[in-house]
Amino acid sequence: MKLFLFILCLIQNPFVNLPFADAAVASPPPASTGPAQASVVVPALPIANSRAASAPVSNAPAAAPIRNDSAVDALLNEDVIRSLRDPFALPSVLLTKKDAPKTDLEIFPLKDFKLNGVITGPKKTRAMVTTPTNKVFFVRVGDRIGVREGHVSQISPDSIRVLEYYTDEHGKRMPDSYEVKMSGEVVSLSKQEE
């Protein structure tokens, strides 16, 4: 009942501090066998109200607001701070394909692949490649292959060309072209050109 009267008085006149509001916050709840009553502290807010401006204001001390330090401590927790996203980093949607899961074609070096054959069709040409674990894949131009972010750049009747990238001593990303032949050998085309 006191809570209802307190809220009703605050709605009608928000600038008046009621004497029982301090008692509800400061004193511990009475030990009774009935249902527990909740105590609420509502700070008086300056609200533009025509009736509030003419009401007398009491000089009684205002009830101190209850401060919840556990919420502040939780926000200042080092684990919480580290879990927040860096506002200057790119969103995870824009991450490169380096972070994408690797397929079976991307976990072995080129020298471990064997070219079994080439299938030509009216629309596209595909090459049949075997991995060291004896899995067979049909690759086409543009498919990723090898551990150095390579991709198939050309398929000929007896070989496939793979363009891989490496980082040179100056930190520059450089292309390197290889040819996987039907005989099983892998030839670096970049070193032949030099």
Coordinates of C-alpha atoms in Angstrom, one line a residue:
M1 CA 0.0 0.0 0.0
K2 CA 2.8 2.4 0.9
L3 CA 4.4 1.7 -2.5
F4 CA 1.2 2.5 -4.3
L5 CA 0.8 5.8 -2.4
F6 CA 4.5 6.7 -3.0
I7 CA 4.1 6.2 -6.8
L8 CA 0.8 8.1 -6.8
C9 CA 2.3 11.0 -5.0
L10 CA 5.3 11.1 -7.3
I11 CA 3.1 11.2 -10.3
Q12 CA 1.0 14.0 -8.9
N13 CA 3.9 16.0 -7.5
P14 CA 7.4 14.8 -8.5
F15 CA 9.3 17.5 -6.5
V16 CA 8.0 16.5 -3.0
N17 CA 10.1 14.0 -1.0
L18 CA 7.9 11.8 1.1
P19 CA 9.2 10.9 4.5
F20 CA 8.3 7.2 4.2
A21 CA 10.4 6.9 1.0
D22 CA 13.6 7.2 3.0
A23 CA 12.4 4.7 5.5
A24 CA 11.6 2.2 2.8
V25 CA 15.2 2.3 1.5
A26 CA 17.1 2.8 4.7
S27 CA 15.4 0.3 7.0
P28 CA 15.6 -3.5 6.4
P29 CA 12.4 -5.2 5.5
P30 CA 10.3 -6.4 8.4
A31 CA 10.4 -10.0 9.3
S32 CA 7.0 -11.4 8.5
T33 CA 5.4 -14.6 7.3
G34 CA 3.5 -12.8 4.6
P35 CA 4.6 -12.2 1.0
A36 CA 7.7 -10.0 0.6
Q37 CA 7.2 -6.4 -0.4
A38 CA 9.5 -4.8 -2.9
S39 CA 11.0 -1.4 -2.2
V40 CA 11.6 0.9 -5.1
V41 CA 13.6 4.1 -5.3
V42 CA 12.5 6.5 -8.0
P43 CA 14.6 9.6 -8.2
A44 CA 12.8 12.8 -8.7
L45 CA 13.2 14.0 -12.2
P46 CA 12.6 17.6 -13.3
I47 CA 9.4 17.4 -15.3
A48 CA 7.7 20.4 -16.7
N49 CA 4.4 20.3 -15.0
S50 CA 2.1 23.3 -14.3
R51 CA 1.0 21.9 -10.9
A52 CA 4.5 20.9 -9.9
A53 CA 5.7 24.5 -10.2
S54 CA 3.2 25.8 -7.7
A55 CA 3.6 23.0 -5.2
P56 CA 5.7 23.6 -2.0
V57 CA 9.0 21.8 -1.9
S58 CA 10.1 20.0 1.3
N59 CA 13.6 20.6 2.7
A60 CA 13.9 16.9 3.7
P61 CA 17.0 15.2 2.4
A62 CA 16.5 13.2 -0.8
A63 CA 16.8 9.5 -0.8
A64 CA 20.3 8.4 -2.0
P65 CA 20.0 6.4 -5.3
I66 CA 21.1 2.8 -5.0
R67 CA 24.3 2.3 -6.9
N68 CA 25.0 -1.0 -8.6
D69 CA 28.8 -1.4 -8.7
S70 CA 28.6 -4.9 -10.0
A71 CA 27.4 -3.7 -13.4
V72 CA 30.3 -1.2 -13.6
D73 CA 32.8 -3.9 -12.6
A74 CA 31.4 -6.3 -15.2
L75 CA 31.9 -3.6 -17.9
L76 CA 35.4 -2.9 -16.8
N77 CA 36.2 -6.6 -16.7
E78 CA 39.3 -7.3 -18.9
D79 CA 37.6 -10.3 -20.6
V80 CA 34.6 -8.3 -21.5
I81 CA 36.8 -5.5 -23.0
R82 CA 38.8 -8.0 -25.0
S83 CA 35.7 -9.6 -26.4
L84 CA 34.4 -6.3 -27.9
R85 CA 35.0 -5.7 -31.6
D86 CA 37.7 -3.3 -32.6
P87 CA 35.9 -0.4 -34.3
F88 CA 38.9 0.2 -36.6
A89 CA 39.1 -3.4 -37.9
L90 CA 37.3 -4.6 -40.9
P91 CA 34.0 -6.5 -40.3
S92 CA 34.4 -10.3 -40.3
V93 CA 32.2 -10.5 -43.5
L94 CA 35.0 -8.8 -45.4
L95 CA 37.8 -11.1 -44.3
T96 CA 39.9 -12.7 -47.0
K97 CA 39.6 -16.2 -48.2
K98 CA 42.7 -17.1 -46.0
D99 CA 40.3 -17.5 -43.1
A100 CA 37.9 -19.7 -45.1
P101 CA 38.1 -23.4 -44.4
K102 CA 40.5 -25.2 -46.7
T103 CA 39.3 -27.9 -49.1
D104 CA 41.2 -31.2 -49.8
L105 CA 42.8 -29.5 -52.8
E106 CA 44.3 -26.8 -50.7
I107 CA 46.0 -28.8 -48.0
F108 CA 48.7 -30.5 -50.2
P109 CA 51.6 -28.9 -52.1
L110 CA 51.4 -29.1 -55.9
K111 CA 54.2 -31.6 -56.2
D112 CA 52.0 -34.2 -54.4
F113 CA 49.1 -34.1 -57.0
K114 CA 48.9 -36.4 -60.0
L115 CA 47.1 -35.5 -63.2
N116 CA 45.2 -38.5 -64.4
G117 CA 43.4 -37.1 -67.5
V118 CA 41.7 -34.2 -69.1
I119 CA 38.0 -34.3 -70.1
T120 CA 36.9 -31.9 -72.8
G121 CA 33.3 -31.0 -73.4
P122 CA 31.3 -28.6 -75.5
K123 CA 31.3 -25.9 -72.8
K124 CA 34.2 -26.5 -70.4
T125 CA 37.3 -28.5 -70.0
R126 CA 38.0 -30.3 -66.7
A127 CA 41.1 -32.1 -65.4
M128 CA 41.0 -35.2 -63.2
V129 CA 43.5 -34.8 -60.3
T130 CA 44.4 -37.3 -57.6
T131 CA 45.5 -36.2 -54.1
P132 CA 48.1 -38.1 -52.0
T133 CA 45.2 -39.6 -50.1
N134 CA 43.9 -41.1 -53.4
K135 CA 40.9 -38.9 -53.6
V136 CA 39.9 -37.9 -57.1
F137 CA 38.8 -34.4 -58.0
F138 CA 37.6 -32.8 -61.2
V139 CA 39.1 -29.3 -61.4
R140 CA 38.3 -26.5 -63.8
V141 CA 39.8 -23.1 -64.5
G142 CA 39.6 -20.9 -61.4
D143 CA 39.5 -23.7 -58.8
R144 CA 41.8 -23.3 -55.9
I145 CA 44.6 -25.8 -55.5
G146 CA 47.9 -26.1 -53.6
V147 CA 49.0 -24.7 -50.2
R148 CA 50.2 -21.3 -51.6
E149 CA 46.7 -20.0 -52.6
G150 CA 47.1 -21.2 -56.1
H151 CA 44.3 -21.5 -58.7
V152 CA 44.1 -23.4 -62.0
S153 CA 44.7 -20.8 -64.8
Q154 CA 44.7 -23.1 -67.9
I155 CA 43.9 -26.7 -68.8
S156 CA 45.6 -28.2 -71.9
P157 CA 45.3 -31.8 -73.2
D158 CA 48.4 -33.0 -71.3
S159 CA 48.8 -30.6 -68.4
I160 CA 47.3 -28.0 -66.1
R161 CA 48.8 -24.6 -65.3
V162 CA 48.5 -23.3 -61.7
L163 CA 49.2 -19.8 -60.7
E164 CA 50.4 -19.5 -57.1
Y165 CA 51.6 -16.5 -55.1
Y166 CA 54.5 -16.1 -52.7
T167 CA 55.9 -13.1 -50.7
D168 CA 59.3 -12.0 -51.7
E169 CA 62.0 -10.6 -49.4
H170 CA 60.6 -7.1 -49.7
G171 CA 57.1 -8.2 -48.6
K172 CA 55.6 -7.9 -52.0
R173 CA 53.2 -10.6 -53.3
M174 CA 54.5 -12.1 -56.4
P175 CA 52.9 -14.6 -58.9
D176 CA 54.6 -18.0 -59.6
S177 CA 53.3 -20.2 -62.4
Y178 CA 53.6 -24.0 -62.4
E179 CA 52.6 -26.8 -64.8
V180 CA 51.4 -30.1 -63.5
K181 CA 52.0 -32.7 -66.3
M182 CA 50.4 -36.0 -67.1
S183 CA 53.7 -37.7 -66.4
G184 CA 53.5 -36.6 -62.7
E185 CA 56.2 -34.0 -62.8
V186 CA 55.6 -30.4 -61.7
V187 CA 57.5 -27.8 -63.6
S188 CA 58.0 -24.1 -62.5
L189 CA 57.3 -22.0 -65.5
S190 CA 58.6 -18.8 -63.8
K191 CA 62.1 -20.3 -63.3
Q192 CA 62.2 -21.5 -66.9
E193 CA 61.6 -18.0 -68.2
E194 CA 64.5 -16.5 -66.2

